[in-house]
């Protein structure tokens, strides 16, 4: 017995292989070359299995403690911080009513988009008008479609985006307010 | 000056019918036997010429020439009966007095060296007038020759194989009144004298008489069939193939030739290469290869199941299939086809060839590799040949330097996390015995970007253990991982 697959014998089957050992190749303290019986958590491998494991050493599991099978690791569980980070790139669904009717539409909230919106809002705050003095201004949604808003409509939408991004940034920056969930990724506004 | 007082052919007969030749024949049993020097150590010569028949418990045994007995004193005797003045090869042997009252016994028919007088002639008394003349003297019969012969008898005493020899044996049971079976298997035959060359032609079954010398083929490429072993118990056939073709020997019935092929198997035929010599022996149940010369061995595949040590230079030509451990001391200087590259080690070092050297492609996928190294990495005296450190093609592998440092490499896939960071834990192809010291990762530039927006993120490796490490990639905020990202990794440890 010279080659082994290591697994967690206490985990539910199939158990991912967490280590590969060849006692002909190297000396391992827990696997002396003269071992007669594989220790718990180690499965003796055939040469064919050893050759096969080289294709994808991370893609194997032990089934019922006896059989090597192909294995696809489940997607990792994201932390709240990672979820907030991901949300920044998934956008905010905005529904408008009142002076304008807009069904739920996803607008980008990633840093690139918010920089552009911020530039427009900065002008509005300084001049009470859109850049160039025009009376309406377009905003692109996540699908690439443009929506033209009045000054009041634009600032309302921009404000919702800003509030959403700020809440996400607090979480990604260390969550000082100890949020336990992400802010809602959809909002309905009346303007 | 001395001169002979006799004239030819008074004592010397050129035709061999009298004189000294006749005298030599008389003491030796056969001029022909001596001339061909067929005889070896004591035993029965050409016993296959014997015929045996039974009437009840009385046997008639006929022992014609060239059957002979050679005793331990060198006396060679042929059958001449047991009566002076008579010469016969037929003997009557009775076993009636040997039948036991209870149970069973083994009875032997033996030939015991003896002599008889022959060439009778009358011996008159001294003539009248002689001082010893006796008018009452009655002429007597004298004999001119003493002839070696043997007595044939039935006995329960085993022969001593010096002056008496077994012709056959049988088992007698209480109240037995006839003998219907007997065996010749225990005859002690005169050892063949191999100088006698017997020509063998192709085809046919060899005769037991041909076991007395050395068989040589009359031409190359002939075939011969051995007699049934049951009829040739005690025989030894010697075959010298002095032709340029292979001489094929076969057997009859269920006979086999033990030890004639590699390993411990038996075969029903045997091929003697040119210049090959083999001796086959039978005890009455199948044939066995008794002797062979180097020419035969060279033409025979060998499979040693026991550990073997070769001293001196060993040269291997052709394909070498290595299926298990080979330990070699000294210098290996030849290129072995299946072990690439040249393996060489200094004198007195130990050289280990990896056991997973297999010419079969079924055991190895295209993206795997096998590493060969000249000596255990801990052997400080091992020679290192840089050309030995060759990696086979593949996306995962490991590699060990003398001293124990292990390098590993592989490929992995960073998952589509949807976030600006993504990570994966990779399991090493082989666990580091002690520690993983360094891990490095980079994007596979030939396999696309981390997102549909393009770009390749920064990556790093961490969380090292002896069996795995984590690869972490970060877009630094310019986009997210919205598709998987193929990457490479590299680790070093010991």
Tab-separated table of N, CA and C in Angstrom, chain A residues 61-134:
chain	number	residue	atom	x	y	z
A	61	UNK	N	-13.924	12.857	-4.609
A	61	UNK	CA	-14.493	12.663	-3.280
A	61	UNK	C	-14.495	11.166	-2.975
A	62	UNK	N	-14.610	10.860	-1.692
A	62	UNK	CA	-14.700	9.465	-1.257
A	62	UNK	C	-16.142	9.186	-0.868
A	63	UNK	N	-16.692	8.167	-1.482
A	63	UNK	CA	-18.085	7.825	-1.229
A	63	UNK	C	-18.147	6.633	-0.291
A	64	UNK	N	-18.884	6.798	0.785
A	64	UNK	CA	-19.061	5.736	1.781
A	64	UNK	C	-17.731	5.229	2.328
A	65	UNK	N	-16.743	6.080	2.299
A	65	UNK	CA	-15.446	5.715	2.852
A	65	UNK	C	-14.701	4.678	2.063
A	66	UNK	N	-15.179	4.336	0.850
A	66	UNK	CA	-14.588	3.211	0.132
A	66	UNK	C	-14.291	3.486	-1.333
A	67	UNK	N	-15.015	4.393	-1.939
A	67	UNK	CA	-14.927	4.529	-3.387
A	67	UNK	C	-14.580	5.959	-3.773
A	68	UNK	N	-13.655	6.079	-4.723
A	68	UNK	CA	-13.321	7.394	-5.252
A	68	UNK	C	-14.302	7.742	-6.370
A	69	UNK	N	-14.894	8.920	-6.283
A	69	UNK	CA	-15.851	9.351	-7.306
A	69	UNK	C	-15.518	10.781	-7.708
A	70	UNK	N	-15.987	11.158	-8.891
A	70	UNK	CA	-15.836	12.544	-9.327
A	70	UNK	C	-16.621	13.452	-8.393
A	71	UNK	N	-16.142	14.679	-8.273
A	71	UNK	CA	-16.768	15.561	-7.297
A	71	UNK	C	-16.664	17.004	-7.793
A	72	UNK	N	-17.769	17.714	-7.698
A	72	UNK	CA	-17.773	19.141	-8.024
A	72	UNK	C	-18.088	19.901	-6.744
A	73	UNK	N	-17.156	20.729	-6.344
A	73	UNK	CA	-17.336	21.462	-5.095
A	73	UNK	C	-18.503	22.436	-5.233
A	74	UNK	N	-19.352	22.566	-4.203
A	74	UNK	CA	-20.459	23.530	-4.270
A	74	UNK	C	-19.916	24.957	-4.285
A	75	UNK	N	-20.756	25.859	-4.822
A	75	UNK	CA	-20.344	27.260	-4.848
A	75	UNK	C	-20.121	27.751	-3.424
A	76	UNK	N	-19.085	28.538	-3.214
A	76	UNK	CA	-18.808	28.995	-1.853
A	76	UNK	C	-19.903	29.942	-1.359
A	77	UNK	N	-20.170	29.895	-0.073
A	77	UNK	CA	-21.153	30.791	0.555
A	77	UNK	C	-20.483	32.151	0.764
A	78	UNK	N	-21.133	33.205	0.208
A	78	UNK	CA	-20.534	34.541	0.293
A	78	UNK	C	-20.843	35.172	1.643
A	79	UNK	N	-19.892	35.904	2.142
A	79	UNK	CA	-20.127	36.679	3.364
A	79	UNK	C	-21.007	37.879	3.013
A	80	UNK	N	-21.530	38.543	4.056
A	80	UNK	CA	-22.368	39.731	3.814
A	80	UNK	C	-21.573	40.806	3.080
A	81	UNK	N	-20.320	40.911	3.422
A	81	UNK	CA	-19.462	41.888	2.753
A	81	UNK	C	-19.326	41.547	1.269
A	82	UNK	N	-19.100	40.236	1.000
A	82	UNK	CA	-18.993	39.835	-0.404
A	82	UNK	C	-20.329	40.021	-1.125
A	83	UNK	N	-21.414	39.774	-0.401
A	83	UNK	CA	-22.729	39.977	-1.021
A	83	UNK	C	-22.944	41.456	-1.350
A	84	UNK	N	-22.519	42.348	-0.454
A	84	UNK	CA	-22.651	43.786	-0.704
A	84	UNK	C	-21.792	44.203	-1.882
A	85	UNK	N	-20.616	43.611	-1.919
A	85	UNK	CA	-19.713	43.917	-3.025
A	85	UNK	C	-20.332	43.475	-4.344
A	86	UNK	N	-20.925	42.282	-4.322
A	86	UNK	CA	-21.557	41.786	-5.541
A	86	UNK	C	-22.765	42.652	-5.913
A	87	UNK	N	-23.510	43.109	-4.894
A	87	UNK	CA	-24.707	43.911	-5.164
A	87	UNK	C	-24.370	45.220	-5.876
A	88	UNK	N	-23.182	45.727	-5.586
A	88	UNK	CA	-22.771	46.978	-6.245
A	88	UNK	C	-22.704	46.818	-7.757
A	89	UNK	N	-22.583	45.585	-8.188
A	89	UNK	CA	-22.460	45.358	-9.622
A	89	UNK	C	-23.723	44.728	-10.206
A	90	UNK	N	-24.747	44.623	-9.376
A	90	UNK	CA	-25.991	44.039	-9.875
A	90	UNK	C	-27.094	45.078	-10.070
A	91	UNK	N	-26.877	46.294	-9.605
A	91	UNK	CA	-27.813	47.380	-9.885
A	91	UNK	C	-28.970	47.494	-8.900
A	92	UNK	N	-29.770	48.562	-9.095
A	92	UNK	CA	-30.929	48.843	-8.234
A	92	UNK	C	-32.161	48.950	-9.124
A	93	UNK	N	-33.200	48.199	-8.784
A	93	UNK	CA	-34.449	48.238	-9.552
A	93	UNK	C	-35.301	49.413	-9.042
A	94	UNK	N	-35.618	50.321	-9.944
A	94	UNK	CA	-36.358	51.534	-9.556
A	94	UNK	C	-37.697	51.564	-10.289
A	95	UNK	N	-38.745	51.814	-9.527
A	95	UNK	CA	-40.085	51.988	-10.103
A	95	UNK	C	-40.517	53.438	-9.837
A	96	UNK	N	-40.954	54.136	-10.898
A	96	UNK	CA	-41.339	55.547	-10.758
A	96	UNK	C	-42.835	55.718	-11.028
A	97	UNK	N	-43.420	56.660	-10.308
A	97	UNK	CA	-44.820	57.028	-10.554
A	97	UNK	C	-44.981	58.525	-10.262
A	98	UNK	N	-46.129	59.054	-10.589
A	98	UNK	CA	-46.360	60.488	-10.406
A	98	UNK	C	-46.203	61.206	-11.723
A	99	UNK	N	-45.238	62.095	-11.791
A	99	UNK	CA	-45.012	62.856	-13.023
A	99	UNK	C	-44.451	61.981	-14.140
A	100	UNK	N	-43.997	60.802	-13.784
A	100	UNK	CA	-43.470	59.857	-14.782
A	100	UNK	C	-43.784	58.445	-14.315
A	101	UNK	N	-44.102	57.655	-15.228
A	101	UNK	CA	-44.386	56.255	-14.886
A	101	UNK	C	-43.294	55.374	-15.505
A	102	UNK	N	-42.654	54.609	-14.615
A	102	UNK	CA	-41.581	53.708	-15.095
A	102	UNK	C	-41.691	52.393	-14.326
A	103	UNK	N	-41.908	51.370	-15.076
A	103	UNK	CA	-41.939	50.045	-14.438
A	103	UNK	C	-40.551	49.738	-13.874
A	104	UNK	N	-40.514	48.772	-13.015
A	104	UNK	CA	-39.238	48.433	-12.355
A	104	UNK	C	-38.130	48.269	-13.390
A	105	UNK	N	-37.156	49.103	-13.262
A	105	UNK	CA	-36.030	49.116	-14.204
A	105	UNK	C	-34.734	49.146	-13.404
A	106	UNK	N	-33.806	48.292	-13.803
A	106	UNK	CA	-32.540	48.194	-13.073
A	106	UNK	C	-31.573	49.245	-13.615
A	107	UNK	N	-31.078	50.050	-12.679
A	107	UNK	CA	-30.065	51.045	-13.024
A	107	UNK	C	-28.740	50.637	-12.382
A	108	UNK	N	-27.634	50.822	-13.104
A	108	UNK	CA	-26.331	50.436	-12.552
A	108	UNK	C	-25.959	51.313	-11.363
A	109	UNK	N	-25.292	50.674	-10.396
A	109	UNK	CA	-24.866	51.413	-9.205
A	109	UNK	C	-23.387	51.179	-8.937
A	110	UNK	N	-22.683	50.612	-9.899
A	110	UNK	CA	-21.260	50.341	-9.693
A	110	UNK	C	-20.483	51.648	-9.720
A	111	UNK	N	-19.235	51.629	-9.295
A	111	UNK	CA	-18.467	52.875	-9.189
A	111	UNK	C	-18.404	53.666	-10.491
A	112	UNK	N	-18.331	53.000	-11.583
A	112	UNK	CA	-18.256	53.710	-12.856
A	112	UNK	C	-19.529	54.509	-13.122
A	113	UNK	N	-20.684	53.884	-12.865
A	113	UNK	CA	-21.957	54.552	-13.121
A	113	UNK	C	-22.190	55.696	-12.141
A	114	UNK	N	-21.850	55.419	-10.864
A	114	UNK	CA	-22.129	56.460	-9.866
A	114	UNK	C	-21.233	57.681	-10.051
A	115	UNK	N	-20.065	57.476	-10.590
A	115	UNK	CA	-19.204	58.641	-10.880
A	115	UNK	C	-19.878	59.548	-11.922
A	116	UNK	N	-20.466	58.928	-12.925
A	116	UNK	CA	-21.124	59.710	-13.979
A	116	UNK	C	-22.353	60.449	-13.426
A	117	UNK	N	-23.145	59.736	-12.631
A	117	UNK	CA	-24.328	60.373	-12.050
A	117	UNK	C	-23.906	61.505	-11.115
A	118	UNK	N	-22.842	61.212	-10.358
A	118	UNK	CA	-22.369	62.228	-9.418
A	118	UNK	C	-21.937	63.514	-10.099
A	119	UNK	N	-21.371	63.400	-11.268
A	119	UNK	CA	-20.936	64.594	-12.005
A	119	UNK	C	-22.135	65.464	-12.371
A	120	UNK	N	-23.225	64.799	-12.756
A	120	UNK	CA	-24.428	65.552	-13.127
A	120	UNK	C	-25.034	66.215	-11.888
A	121	UNK	N	-25.104	65.416	-10.810
A	121	UNK	CA	-25.704	65.944	-9.571
A	121	UNK	C	-24.890	67.126	-9.033
A	122	UNK	N	-23.584	67.072	-9.171
A	122	UNK	CA	-22.739	68.170	-8.705
A	122	UNK	C	-23.106	69.468	-9.437
A	123	UNK	N	-23.354	69.366	-10.717
A	123	UNK	CA	-23.737	70.552	-11.499
A	123	UNK	C	-25.103	71.068	-11.050
A	124	UNK	N	-26.011	70.149	-10.832
A	124	UNK	CA	-27.350	70.535	-10.394
A	124	UNK	C	-27.267	71.292	-9.061
A	125	UNK	N	-26.463	70.748	-8.157
A	125	UNK	CA	-26.364	71.390	-6.848
A	125	UNK	C	-25.745	72.791	-6.954
A	126	UNK	N	-24.885	72.952	-7.910
A	126	UNK	CA	-24.212	74.249	-8.032
A	126	UNK	C	-25.042	75.262	-8.814
A	127	UNK	N	-25.794	74.785	-9.821
A	127	UNK	CA	-26.466	75.718	-10.735
A	127	UNK	C	-27.970	75.569	-10.719
A	128	UNK	N	-28.470	74.605	-10.006
A	128	UNK	CA	-29.894	74.294	-10.006
A	128	UNK	C	-30.381	73.965	-11.416
A	129	UNK	N	-29.471	73.490	-12.219
A	129	UNK	CA	-29.829	73.118	-13.596
A	129	UNK	C	-28.895	71.999	-14.050
A	130	UNK	N	-29.329	71.355	-15.134
A	130	UNK	CA	-28.472	70.306	-15.693
A	130	UNK	C	-27.251	70.930	-16.353
A	131	UNK	N	-26.209	70.163	-16.528
A	131	UNK	CA	-25.064	70.692	-17.282
A	131	UNK	C	-25.510	71.191	-18.655
A	132	UNK	N	-25.064	72.377	-19.027
A	132	UNK	CA	-25.413	72.973	-20.312
A	132	UNK	C	-26.729	73.712	-20.263
A	133	UNK	N	-27.403	73.749	-19.076
A	133	UNK	CA	-28.635	74.487	-18.928
A	133	UNK	C	-29.837	73.841	-19.562
A	134	UNK	N	-29.688	72.613	-20.005
A	134	UNK	CA	-30.831	71.947	-20.634
A	134	UNK	C	-31.851	71.579	-19.577
